[in-house]
Short mmCIF file of C-alpha atoms in Angstrom, two decimals:
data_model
loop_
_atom_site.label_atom_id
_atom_site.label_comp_id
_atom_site.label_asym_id
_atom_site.label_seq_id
_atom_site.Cartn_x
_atom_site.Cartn_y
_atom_site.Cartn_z
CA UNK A 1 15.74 -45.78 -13.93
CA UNK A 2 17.59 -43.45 -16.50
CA UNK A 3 15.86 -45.45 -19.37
CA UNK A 4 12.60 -45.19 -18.07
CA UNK A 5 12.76 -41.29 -17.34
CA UNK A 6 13.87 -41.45 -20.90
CA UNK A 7 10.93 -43.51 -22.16
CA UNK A 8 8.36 -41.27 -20.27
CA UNK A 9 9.84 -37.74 -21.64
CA UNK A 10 9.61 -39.70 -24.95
CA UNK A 11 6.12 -40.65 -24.91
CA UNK A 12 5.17 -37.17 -23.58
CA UNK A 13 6.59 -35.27 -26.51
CA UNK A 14 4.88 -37.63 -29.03
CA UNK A 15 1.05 -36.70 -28.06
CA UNK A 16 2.36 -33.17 -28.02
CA UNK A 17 3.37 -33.91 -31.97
CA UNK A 18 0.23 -34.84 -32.53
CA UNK A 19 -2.51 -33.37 -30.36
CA UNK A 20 -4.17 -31.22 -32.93
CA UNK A 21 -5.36 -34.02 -34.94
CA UNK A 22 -7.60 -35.48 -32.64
CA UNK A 23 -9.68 -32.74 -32.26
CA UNK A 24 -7.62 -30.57 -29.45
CA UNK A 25 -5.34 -27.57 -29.28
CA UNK A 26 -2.31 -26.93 -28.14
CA UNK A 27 -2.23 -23.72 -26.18
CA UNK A 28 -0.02 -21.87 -28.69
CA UNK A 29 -2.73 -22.80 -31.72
CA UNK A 30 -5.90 -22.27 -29.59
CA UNK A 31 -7.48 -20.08 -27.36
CA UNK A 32 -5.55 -16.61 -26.94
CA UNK A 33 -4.41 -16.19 -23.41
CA UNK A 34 -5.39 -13.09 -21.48
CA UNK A 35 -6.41 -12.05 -18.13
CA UNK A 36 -9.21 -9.71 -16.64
CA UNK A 37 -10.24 -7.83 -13.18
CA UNK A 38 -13.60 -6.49 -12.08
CA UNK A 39 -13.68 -4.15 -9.17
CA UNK A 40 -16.79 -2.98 -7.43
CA UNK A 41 -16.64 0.99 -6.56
CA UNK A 42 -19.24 3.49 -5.62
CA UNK A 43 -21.16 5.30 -8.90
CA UNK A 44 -21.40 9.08 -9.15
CA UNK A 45 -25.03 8.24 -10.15
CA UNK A 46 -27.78 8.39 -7.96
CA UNK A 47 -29.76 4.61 -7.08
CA UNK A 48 -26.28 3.21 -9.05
CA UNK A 49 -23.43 0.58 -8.39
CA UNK A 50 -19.81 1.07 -10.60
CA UNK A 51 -18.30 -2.17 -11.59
CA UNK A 52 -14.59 -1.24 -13.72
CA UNK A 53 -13.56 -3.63 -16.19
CA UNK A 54 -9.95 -4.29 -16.75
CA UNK A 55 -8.59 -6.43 -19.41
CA UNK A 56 -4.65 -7.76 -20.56
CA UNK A 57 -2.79 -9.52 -22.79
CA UNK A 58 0.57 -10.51 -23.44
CA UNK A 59 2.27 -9.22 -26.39
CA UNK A 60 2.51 -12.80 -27.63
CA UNK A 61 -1.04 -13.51 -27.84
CA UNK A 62 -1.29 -10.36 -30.55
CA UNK A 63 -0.80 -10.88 -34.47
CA UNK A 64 1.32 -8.28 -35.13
CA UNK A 65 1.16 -6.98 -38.98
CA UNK A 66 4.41 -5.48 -40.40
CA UNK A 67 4.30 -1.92 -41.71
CA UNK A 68 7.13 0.83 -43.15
CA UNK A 69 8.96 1.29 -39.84
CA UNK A 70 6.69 -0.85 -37.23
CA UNK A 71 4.75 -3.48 -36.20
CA UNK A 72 1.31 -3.32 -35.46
CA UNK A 73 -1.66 -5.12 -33.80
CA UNK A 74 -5.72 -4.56 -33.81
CA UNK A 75 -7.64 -6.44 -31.11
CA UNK A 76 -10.83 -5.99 -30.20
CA UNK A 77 -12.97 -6.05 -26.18
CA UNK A 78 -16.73 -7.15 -26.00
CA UNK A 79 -18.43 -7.06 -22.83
CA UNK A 80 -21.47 -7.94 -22.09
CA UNK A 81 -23.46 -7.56 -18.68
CA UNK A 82 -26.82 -10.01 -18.05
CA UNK A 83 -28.94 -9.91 -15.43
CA UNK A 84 -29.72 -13.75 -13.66
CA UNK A 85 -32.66 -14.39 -16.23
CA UNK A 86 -30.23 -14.13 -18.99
CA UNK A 87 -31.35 -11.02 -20.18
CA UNK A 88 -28.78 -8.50 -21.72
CA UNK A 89 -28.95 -5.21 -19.41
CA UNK A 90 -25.66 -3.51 -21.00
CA UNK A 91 -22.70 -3.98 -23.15
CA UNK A 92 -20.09 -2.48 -24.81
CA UNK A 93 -17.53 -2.86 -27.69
CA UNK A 94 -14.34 -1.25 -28.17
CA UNK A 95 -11.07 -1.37 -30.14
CA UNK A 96 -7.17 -1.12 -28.98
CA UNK A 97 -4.02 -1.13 -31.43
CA UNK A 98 -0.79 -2.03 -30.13
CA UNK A 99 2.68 -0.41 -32.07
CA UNK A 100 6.07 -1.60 -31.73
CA UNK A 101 9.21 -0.48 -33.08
CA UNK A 102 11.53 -3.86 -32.90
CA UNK A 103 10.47 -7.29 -34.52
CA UNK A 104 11.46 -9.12 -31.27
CA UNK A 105 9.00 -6.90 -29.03
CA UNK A 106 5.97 -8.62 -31.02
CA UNK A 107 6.60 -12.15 -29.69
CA UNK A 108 7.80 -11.21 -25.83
CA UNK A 109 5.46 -12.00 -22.90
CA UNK A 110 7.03 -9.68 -20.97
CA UNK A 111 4.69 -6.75 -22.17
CA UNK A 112 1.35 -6.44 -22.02
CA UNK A 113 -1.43 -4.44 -23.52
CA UNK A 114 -4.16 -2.90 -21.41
CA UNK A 115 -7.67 -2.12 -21.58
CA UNK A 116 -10.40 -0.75 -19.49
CA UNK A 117 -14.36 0.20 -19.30
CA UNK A 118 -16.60 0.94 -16.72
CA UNK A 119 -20.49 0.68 -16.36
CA UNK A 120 -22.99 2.14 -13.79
CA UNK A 121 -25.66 -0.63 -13.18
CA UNK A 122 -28.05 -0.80 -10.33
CA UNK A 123 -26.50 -3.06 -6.72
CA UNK A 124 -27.27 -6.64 -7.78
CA UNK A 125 -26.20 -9.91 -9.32
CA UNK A 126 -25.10 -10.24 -13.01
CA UNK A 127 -23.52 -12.47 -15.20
CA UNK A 128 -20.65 -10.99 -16.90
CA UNK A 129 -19.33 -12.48 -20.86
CA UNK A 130 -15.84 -10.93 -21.80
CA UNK A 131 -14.53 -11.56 -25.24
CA UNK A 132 -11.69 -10.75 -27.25
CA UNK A 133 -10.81 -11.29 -30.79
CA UNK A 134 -7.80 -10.34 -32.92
CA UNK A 135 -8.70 -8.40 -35.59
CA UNK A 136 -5.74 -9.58 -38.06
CA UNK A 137 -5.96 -13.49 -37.46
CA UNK A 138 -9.53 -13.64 -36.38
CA UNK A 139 -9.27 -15.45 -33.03
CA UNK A 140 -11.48 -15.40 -30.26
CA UNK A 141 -11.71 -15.79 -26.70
CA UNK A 142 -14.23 -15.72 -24.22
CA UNK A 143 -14.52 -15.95 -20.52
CA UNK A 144 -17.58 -15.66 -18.51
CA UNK A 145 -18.16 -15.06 -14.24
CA UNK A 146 -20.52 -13.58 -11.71
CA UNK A 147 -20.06 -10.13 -10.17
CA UNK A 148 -22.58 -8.96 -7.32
CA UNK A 149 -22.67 -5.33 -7.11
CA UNK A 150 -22.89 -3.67 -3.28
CA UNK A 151 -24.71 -0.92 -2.43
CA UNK A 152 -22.49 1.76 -1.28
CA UNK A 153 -25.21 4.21 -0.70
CA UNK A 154 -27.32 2.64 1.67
CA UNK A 155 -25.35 2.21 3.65
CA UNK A 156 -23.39 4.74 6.72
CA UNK A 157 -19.62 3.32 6.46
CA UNK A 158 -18.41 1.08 3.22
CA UNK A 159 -15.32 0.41 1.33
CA UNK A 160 -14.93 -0.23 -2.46
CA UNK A 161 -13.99 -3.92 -3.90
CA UNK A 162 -9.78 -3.46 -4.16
CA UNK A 163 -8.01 -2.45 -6.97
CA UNK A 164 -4.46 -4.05 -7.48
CA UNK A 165 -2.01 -1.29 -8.98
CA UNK A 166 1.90 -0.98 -10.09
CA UNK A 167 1.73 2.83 -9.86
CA UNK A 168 -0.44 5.47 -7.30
CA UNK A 169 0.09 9.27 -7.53
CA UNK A 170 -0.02 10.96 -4.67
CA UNK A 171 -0.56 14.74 -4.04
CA UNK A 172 -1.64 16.95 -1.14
CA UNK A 173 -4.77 16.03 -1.32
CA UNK A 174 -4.41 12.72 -1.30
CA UNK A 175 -4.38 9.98 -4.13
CA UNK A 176 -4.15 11.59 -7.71
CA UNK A 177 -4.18 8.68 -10.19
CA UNK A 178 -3.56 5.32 -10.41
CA UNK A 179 -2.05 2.70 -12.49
CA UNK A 180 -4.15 -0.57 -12.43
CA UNK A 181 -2.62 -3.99 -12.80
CA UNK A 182 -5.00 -6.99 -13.47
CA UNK A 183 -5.18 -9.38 -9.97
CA UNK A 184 -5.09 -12.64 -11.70
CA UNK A 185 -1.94 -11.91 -13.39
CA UNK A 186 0.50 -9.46 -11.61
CA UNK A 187 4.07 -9.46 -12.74
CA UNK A 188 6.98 -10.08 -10.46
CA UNK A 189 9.28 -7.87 -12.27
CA UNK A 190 10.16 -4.66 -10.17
CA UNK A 191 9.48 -4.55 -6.19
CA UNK A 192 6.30 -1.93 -5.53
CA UNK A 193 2.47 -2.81 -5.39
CA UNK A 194 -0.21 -1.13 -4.46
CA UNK A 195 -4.15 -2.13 -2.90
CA UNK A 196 -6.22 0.79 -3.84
CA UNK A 197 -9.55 1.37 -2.08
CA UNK A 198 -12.17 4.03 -1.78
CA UNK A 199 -14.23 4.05 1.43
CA UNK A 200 -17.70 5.98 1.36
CA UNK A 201 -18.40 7.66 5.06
CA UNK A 202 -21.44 9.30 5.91
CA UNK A 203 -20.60 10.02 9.92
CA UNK A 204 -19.92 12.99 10.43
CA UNK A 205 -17.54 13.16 12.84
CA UNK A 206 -13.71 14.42 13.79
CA UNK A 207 -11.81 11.08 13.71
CA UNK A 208 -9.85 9.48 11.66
CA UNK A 209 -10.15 6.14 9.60
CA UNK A 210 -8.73 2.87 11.13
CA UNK A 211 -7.97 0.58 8.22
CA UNK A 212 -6.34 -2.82 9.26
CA UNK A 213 -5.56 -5.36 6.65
CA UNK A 214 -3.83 -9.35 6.46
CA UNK A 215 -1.93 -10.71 3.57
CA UNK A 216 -2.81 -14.38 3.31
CA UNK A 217 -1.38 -17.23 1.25
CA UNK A 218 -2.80 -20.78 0.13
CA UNK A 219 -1.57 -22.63 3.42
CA UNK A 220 -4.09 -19.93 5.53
CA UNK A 221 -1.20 -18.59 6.76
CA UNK A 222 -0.78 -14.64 7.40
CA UNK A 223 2.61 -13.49 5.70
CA UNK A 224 1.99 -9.78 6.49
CA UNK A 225 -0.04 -7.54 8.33
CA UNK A 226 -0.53 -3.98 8.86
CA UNK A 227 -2.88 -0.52 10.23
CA UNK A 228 -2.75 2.90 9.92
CA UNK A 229 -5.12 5.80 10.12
CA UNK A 230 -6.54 7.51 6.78
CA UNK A 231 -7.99 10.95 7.46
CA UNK A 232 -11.56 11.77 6.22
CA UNK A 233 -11.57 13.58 3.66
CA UNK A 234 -15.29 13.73 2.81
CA UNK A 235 -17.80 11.21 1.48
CA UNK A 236 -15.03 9.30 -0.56
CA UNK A 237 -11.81 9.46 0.93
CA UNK A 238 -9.22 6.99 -1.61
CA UNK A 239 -6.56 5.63 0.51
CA UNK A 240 -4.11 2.60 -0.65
CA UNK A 241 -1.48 -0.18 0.68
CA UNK A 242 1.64 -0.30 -0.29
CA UNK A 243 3.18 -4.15 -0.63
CA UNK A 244 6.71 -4.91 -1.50
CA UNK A 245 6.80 -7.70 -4.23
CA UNK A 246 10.20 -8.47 -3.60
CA UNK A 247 8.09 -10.39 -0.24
CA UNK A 248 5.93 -12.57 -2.06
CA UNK A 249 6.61 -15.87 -4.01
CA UNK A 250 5.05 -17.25 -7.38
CA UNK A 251 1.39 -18.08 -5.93
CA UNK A 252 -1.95 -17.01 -4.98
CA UNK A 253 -2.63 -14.72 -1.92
CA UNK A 254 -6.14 -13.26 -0.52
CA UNK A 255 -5.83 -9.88 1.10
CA UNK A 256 -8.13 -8.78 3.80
CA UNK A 257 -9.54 -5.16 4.54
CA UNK A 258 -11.37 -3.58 7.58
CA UNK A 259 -12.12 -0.33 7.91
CA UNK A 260 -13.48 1.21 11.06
CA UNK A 261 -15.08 5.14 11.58
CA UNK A 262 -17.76 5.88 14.05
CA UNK A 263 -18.16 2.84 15.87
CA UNK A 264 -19.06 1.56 12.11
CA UNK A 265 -17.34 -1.15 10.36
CA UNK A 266 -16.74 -2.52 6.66
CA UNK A 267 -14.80 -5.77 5.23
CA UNK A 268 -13.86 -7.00 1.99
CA UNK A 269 -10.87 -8.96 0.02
CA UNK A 270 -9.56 -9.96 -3.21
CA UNK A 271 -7.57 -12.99 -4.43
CA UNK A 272 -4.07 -12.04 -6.48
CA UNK A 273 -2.07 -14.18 -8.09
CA UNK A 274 1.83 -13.16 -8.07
CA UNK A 275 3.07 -15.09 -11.22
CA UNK A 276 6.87 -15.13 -12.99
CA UNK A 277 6.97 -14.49 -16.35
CA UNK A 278 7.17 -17.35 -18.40
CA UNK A 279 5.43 -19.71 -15.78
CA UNK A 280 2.13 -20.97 -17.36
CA UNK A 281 -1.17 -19.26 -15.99
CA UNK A 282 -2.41 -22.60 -14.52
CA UNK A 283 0.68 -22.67 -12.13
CA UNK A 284 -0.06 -20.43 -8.87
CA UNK A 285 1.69 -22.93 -6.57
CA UNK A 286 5.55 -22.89 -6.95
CA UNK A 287 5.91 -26.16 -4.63
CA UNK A 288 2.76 -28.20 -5.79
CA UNK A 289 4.13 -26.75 -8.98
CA UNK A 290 7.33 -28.38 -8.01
CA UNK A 291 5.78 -31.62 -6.65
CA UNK A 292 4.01 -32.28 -9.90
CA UNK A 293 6.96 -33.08 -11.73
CA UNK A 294 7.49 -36.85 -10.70
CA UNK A 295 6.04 -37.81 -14.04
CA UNK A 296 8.80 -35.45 -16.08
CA UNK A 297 11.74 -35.15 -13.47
CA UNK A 298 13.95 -37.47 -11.67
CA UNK A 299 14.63 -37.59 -7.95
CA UNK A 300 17.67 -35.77 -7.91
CA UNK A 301 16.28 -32.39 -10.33
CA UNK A 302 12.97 -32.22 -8.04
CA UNK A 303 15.13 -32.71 -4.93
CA UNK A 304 17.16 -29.57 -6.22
CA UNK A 305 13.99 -27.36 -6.51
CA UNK A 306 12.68 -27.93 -3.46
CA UNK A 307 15.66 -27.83 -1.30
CA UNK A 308 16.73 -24.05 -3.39
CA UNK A 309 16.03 -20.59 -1.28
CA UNK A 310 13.14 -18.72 -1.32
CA UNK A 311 14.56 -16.60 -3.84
CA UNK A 312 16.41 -18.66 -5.79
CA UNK A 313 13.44 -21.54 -6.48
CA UNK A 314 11.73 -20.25 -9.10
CA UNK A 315 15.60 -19.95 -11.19
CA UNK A 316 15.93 -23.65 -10.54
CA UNK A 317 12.01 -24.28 -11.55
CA UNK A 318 13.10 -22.41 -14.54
CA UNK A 319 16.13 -24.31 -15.21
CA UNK A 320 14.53 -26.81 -15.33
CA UNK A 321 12.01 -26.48 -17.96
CA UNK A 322 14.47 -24.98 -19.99
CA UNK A 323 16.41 -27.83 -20.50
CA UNK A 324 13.31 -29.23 -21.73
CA UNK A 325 12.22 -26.14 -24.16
CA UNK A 326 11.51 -27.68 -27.40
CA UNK A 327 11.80 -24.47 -28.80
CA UNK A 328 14.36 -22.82 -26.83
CA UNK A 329 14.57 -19.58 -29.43
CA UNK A 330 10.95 -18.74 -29.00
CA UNK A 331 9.24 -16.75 -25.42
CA UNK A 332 7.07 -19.65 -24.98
CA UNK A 333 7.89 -23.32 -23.79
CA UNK A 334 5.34 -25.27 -25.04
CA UNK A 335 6.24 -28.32 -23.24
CA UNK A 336 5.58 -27.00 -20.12
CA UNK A 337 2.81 -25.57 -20.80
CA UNK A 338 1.30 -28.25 -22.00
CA UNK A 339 2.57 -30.05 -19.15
CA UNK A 340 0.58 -27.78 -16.32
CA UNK A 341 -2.53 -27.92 -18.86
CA UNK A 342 -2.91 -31.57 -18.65
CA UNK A 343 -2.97 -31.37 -14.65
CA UNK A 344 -5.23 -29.06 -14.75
CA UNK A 345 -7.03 -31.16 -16.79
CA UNK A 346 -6.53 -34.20 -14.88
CA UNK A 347 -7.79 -32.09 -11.25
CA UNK A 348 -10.67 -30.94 -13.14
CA UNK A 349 -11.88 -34.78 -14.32
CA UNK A 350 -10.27 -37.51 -12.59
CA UNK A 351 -10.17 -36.21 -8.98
CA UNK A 352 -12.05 -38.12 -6.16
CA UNK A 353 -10.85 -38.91 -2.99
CA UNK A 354 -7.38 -37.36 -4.17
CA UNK A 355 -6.26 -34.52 -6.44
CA UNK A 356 -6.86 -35.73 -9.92
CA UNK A 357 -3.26 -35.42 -11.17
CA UNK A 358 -2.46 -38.13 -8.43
CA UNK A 359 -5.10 -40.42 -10.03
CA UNK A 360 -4.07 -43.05 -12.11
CA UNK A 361 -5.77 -41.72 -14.93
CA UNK A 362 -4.54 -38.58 -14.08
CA UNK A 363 -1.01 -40.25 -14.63
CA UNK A 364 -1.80 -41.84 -17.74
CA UNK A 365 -3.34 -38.65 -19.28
CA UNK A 366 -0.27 -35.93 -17.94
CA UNK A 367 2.58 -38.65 -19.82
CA UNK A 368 0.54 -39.91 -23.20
CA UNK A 369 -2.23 -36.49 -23.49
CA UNK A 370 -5.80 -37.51 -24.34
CA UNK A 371 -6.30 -41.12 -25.56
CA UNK A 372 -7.20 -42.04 -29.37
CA UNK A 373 -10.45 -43.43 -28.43
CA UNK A 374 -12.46 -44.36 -24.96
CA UNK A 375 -14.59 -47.58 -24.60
CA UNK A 376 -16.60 -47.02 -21.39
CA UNK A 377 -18.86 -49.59 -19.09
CA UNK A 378 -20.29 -48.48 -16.22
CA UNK A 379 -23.12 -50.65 -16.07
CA UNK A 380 -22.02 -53.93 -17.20
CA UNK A 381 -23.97 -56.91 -15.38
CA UNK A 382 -21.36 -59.28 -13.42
CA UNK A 383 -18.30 -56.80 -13.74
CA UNK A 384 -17.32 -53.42 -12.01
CA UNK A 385 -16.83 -50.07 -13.94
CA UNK A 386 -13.85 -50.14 -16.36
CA UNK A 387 -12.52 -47.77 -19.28
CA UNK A 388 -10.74 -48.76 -21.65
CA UNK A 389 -8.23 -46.10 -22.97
CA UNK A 390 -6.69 -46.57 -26.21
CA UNK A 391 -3.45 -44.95 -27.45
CA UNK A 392 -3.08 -46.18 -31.75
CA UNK A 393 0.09 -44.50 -32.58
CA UNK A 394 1.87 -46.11 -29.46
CA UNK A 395 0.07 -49.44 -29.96
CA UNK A 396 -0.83 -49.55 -26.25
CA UNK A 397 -4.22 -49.73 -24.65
CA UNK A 398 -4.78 -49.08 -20.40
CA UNK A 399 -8.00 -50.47 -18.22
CA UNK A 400 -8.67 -48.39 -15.30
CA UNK A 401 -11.34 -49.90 -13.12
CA UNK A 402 -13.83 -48.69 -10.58
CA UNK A 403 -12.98 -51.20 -8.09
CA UNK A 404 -15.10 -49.21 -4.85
CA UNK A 405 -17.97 -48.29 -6.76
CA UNK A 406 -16.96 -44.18 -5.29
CA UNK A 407 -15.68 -43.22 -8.81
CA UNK A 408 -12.07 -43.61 -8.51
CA UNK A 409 -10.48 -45.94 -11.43
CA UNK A 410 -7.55 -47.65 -11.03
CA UNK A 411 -4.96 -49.01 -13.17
CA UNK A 412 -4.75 -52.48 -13.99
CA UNK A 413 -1.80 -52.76 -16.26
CA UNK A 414 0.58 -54.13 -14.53
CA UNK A 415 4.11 -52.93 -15.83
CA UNK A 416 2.94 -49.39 -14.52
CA UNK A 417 2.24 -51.11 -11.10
CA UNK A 418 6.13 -51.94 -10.90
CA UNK A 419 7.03 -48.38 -12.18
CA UNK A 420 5.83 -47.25 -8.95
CA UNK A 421 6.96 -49.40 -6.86
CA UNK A 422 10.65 -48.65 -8.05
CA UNK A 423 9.54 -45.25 -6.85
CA UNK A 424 9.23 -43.71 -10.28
CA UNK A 425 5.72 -42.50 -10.54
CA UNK A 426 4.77 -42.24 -7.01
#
C-alpha cells in the first residue's frame, strides 16, 4: 500500500509540472485571487436603494515594485452595474496603492488590502461585473453576480442586508463607525466579530426593537442563538451582533435576522465563510475538506485529522499539507491548492448521482489533472457512451463509460478497479 500512496503523490506532482502547457493555469500564474461583499442599505436619496461595494485582496496577489526605502503596489477596482437587459446603468473606476516597509510583508497572505464604493440606484434587479487589475504586472480578474435591491422606503418596518465587521465604535448615541470585513473571506485570526444592521422604522411608537437572530452551519444545524432589545432611535436606528470567532470552525455559516416593532416584522440573512489562513478559498468544509484526501493521504494521516479536537483539527489539516509543500519557503502551497481546485473542478463537471469528486472521472482528474487529449462518443450505433482520456507524458490512456445511459461514466481499467478494492481509493 506504501508504494502505491507513493505512485499516486508521484503522478499528482507531475501534471502539476506541467499544467501550463496545455493550455491551463496554475492558480499562482493565473487569475489573481480576491474576494468581494455587497450589502443592501437604505439611500439618503429620495425614490433610491444603496448597494456598498466592498472589495479584498491578499497581499500576495499584489506585484509589489521596490523603491528607496519600500515596497509598493498599484491595483486598480472597476465596477460596473447593468440592469437585466444588459444595459450599463452605472459604474465606477478607482485606484488603491498598497506600501510596505519589509520585503517579506509583500508575499504574506496574512494581510489584506481593502477597498470600497457605494452607489444609489433605484430598488430592483441588476447584474453586477467587478474587476481588478494590477497596474505593475497587468493582470486581471473579473467576477460577475446578481444583487436585487429592496425598497426600504415603502415600506413601515425594514432592516438593511448585514454587514460583516472586525471593528464597531460605539458611543452614546449608539454605533459610531465601523470596520467592514468581506463575508466570503473572514479571517480567523483574533476572537471578535461583528453583524452590523440598520433597521428603517416608521411607527411611531414608545417601544423598543426586538431583534432575534440564529447562527447556522452547513449540516442546518443552529450553533448559536440570541435576542435583545435595540431602542428606537429614529427612522434609522444601527444596531449590531457581536460573535466570538474563537466559536466557529473553518466553514460556511448563514446567519438569520428578525426584527420586530409595532406588531411589524422584517427578515433577512447572509452567508459567511470563516476561513484559516493559508487554507485555499475553495475549502469551506474542514471535514469534507478532510474526507477528500483519500486520493493524497493514507488511512492512518486522515484517521488523525478527523479523530483531532475541535480546536486542534485545522493544526493537523495543516500538518498535513505541509509535509507536502513543494515550496515550503514561500506563503503559498501550491500543491494543495491545486489539489482543492481540481475537486472543485471535478463537483462542477463530473457530478451526477454523487458529488463529482467521488466520480470516477472525478478520481482520475484530482490524481493525473486534465488529460492530454479527449476522444468522445456519445452516439455511437451498437455501443454505450465512452471517453477516452489520454495522458502522453505518462503513456497511459483511461475509458470511462456511460453504462446507465443517466450520465455517470465509469471506469473500465481494471488495475484501478483493484486499487479500490484494497481500500485505497474508496
Amino acid at each position: 500500500m506504501k508504494k502505491t500512496i507513493t505512485l499516486l503523490l508521484l503522478w499528482l506532482v507531475i501534471p502539476l509540472a506541467t499544467f501550463g502547457q496545455s493550455g491551463n493555469l496554475t492558480p499562482h500564474e493565473g487569475i489573481p485571487e480576491y474576494c468581494f461583499d455587497v450589502v443592501n442599505v437604505n439611500s439618503d436619496k429620495a425614490g433610491m436603494s444603496r448597494l456598498n461595494v466592498y472589495f479584498e485582496i491578499p497581499y500576495d496577489e499584489l506585484q509589489f515594485i521596490k523603491l528607496e526605502n519600500r515596497y509598493q503596489a498599484k491595483y486598480e477596482v472597476s465596477v460596473v452595474v447593468y440592469d437585466k437587459d444588459g444595459d450599463q446603468i452605472d459604474g465606477k473606476i478607482w485606484q488603491e496603492e498598497v506600501e510596505v516597509i519589509n520585503y517579506d510583508e509583500t508575499n504574506t497572505r496574512k494581510k489584506f488590502s481593502f477597498s470600497h464604493n457605494s452607489f444609489h440606484l433605484k430598488p430592483k434587479e441588476y447584474r453586477i461585473s467587478i474587476g481588478f487589475m494590477d497596474l505593475d504586472s497587468k493582470k486581471t480578474a473579473t467576477r460577475k453576480g446578481i444583487v436585487k435591491l429592496k425598497d426600504f422606503q415603502d415600506e413601515k418596518l425594514s432592516v438593511s442586508e448585514i454587514t460583516m465587521a472586525d471593528n464597531v465604535e460605539v458611543d452614546s448615541l449608539g454605533v459610531k463607525s465601523i470596520h467592514p470585513q468581506v463575508a466570503e473571506f473572514i479571517k480567523a485570526a483574533g476572537t471578535e466579530l461583528y453583524c452590523y444592521f440598520e433597521i428603517y422604522s416608521n411607527i411611531q411608537k414608545e417601544e423598543d426593537i426586538i431583534v432575534s437572530y440564529k447562527i447556522i452551519n452547513t449540516r442546518k444545524e443552529t450553533i448559536h442563538e440570541g435576542r435583545h432589545r435595540r431602542e428606537r432611535t429614529d427612522y434609522r436606528t444601527m444596531d449590531y451582533i457581536k460573535l466570538h470567532k474563537q466559536k466557529l470552525s473553518h466553514g460556511k455559516y448563514t446567519i438569520e435576522l428578525e426584527v420586530k416593532h409595532g406588531g411589524k416584522k422584517d427578515k433577512t440573512q447572509k452567508e459567511f465563510v470563516v476561513r484559516w489562513t493559508g487554507v485555499p478559498s475553495t475549502v469551506v468544509d474542514l471535514d469534507l475538506a478532510t474526507r477528500q484526501l483519500m486520493y493524497i493521504g493514507s488511512k492512518d494521516e486522515i484517521d488523525k485529522i478527523k479523530k483531532a479536537g475541535k480546536a486542534e483539527k485545522i493544526v493537523a489539516f495543516e500538518s498535513f499539507w505541509k509535509k507536502k509543500d513543494p515550496t515550503p519557503g514561500t506563503a503559498r502551497n501550491e500543491l494543495m491548492e491545486e489539489y482543492y481546485r481540481r475537486i472543485e473542478y471535478s463537483n462542477a463537471n463530473f457530478g451526477s448521482y454523487r458529488e463529482g469528486w467521488k466520480t470516477d472521472m472525478g478520481m482520475v482528474y484530482i490524481i493525473l489533472g486534465p488529460p492530454n487529449d479527449i476522444e468522445r462518443h456519445p452516439f455511437e450505433r451498437d455501443y454505450k457512451p465512452y471517453e477516452i482520456w489520454y495522458y502522453y507524458q505518462l503513456n497511459r490512456q483511461f475509458i470511462f463509460i456511460d453504462e446507465t445511459g443517466y450520465g455517470e461514466y465509469r471506469l473500465r481499467n481494471p488495475f484501478w478497479r483493484e486499487w479500490q478494492q484494497d481500500g485505497i481509493l474508496f
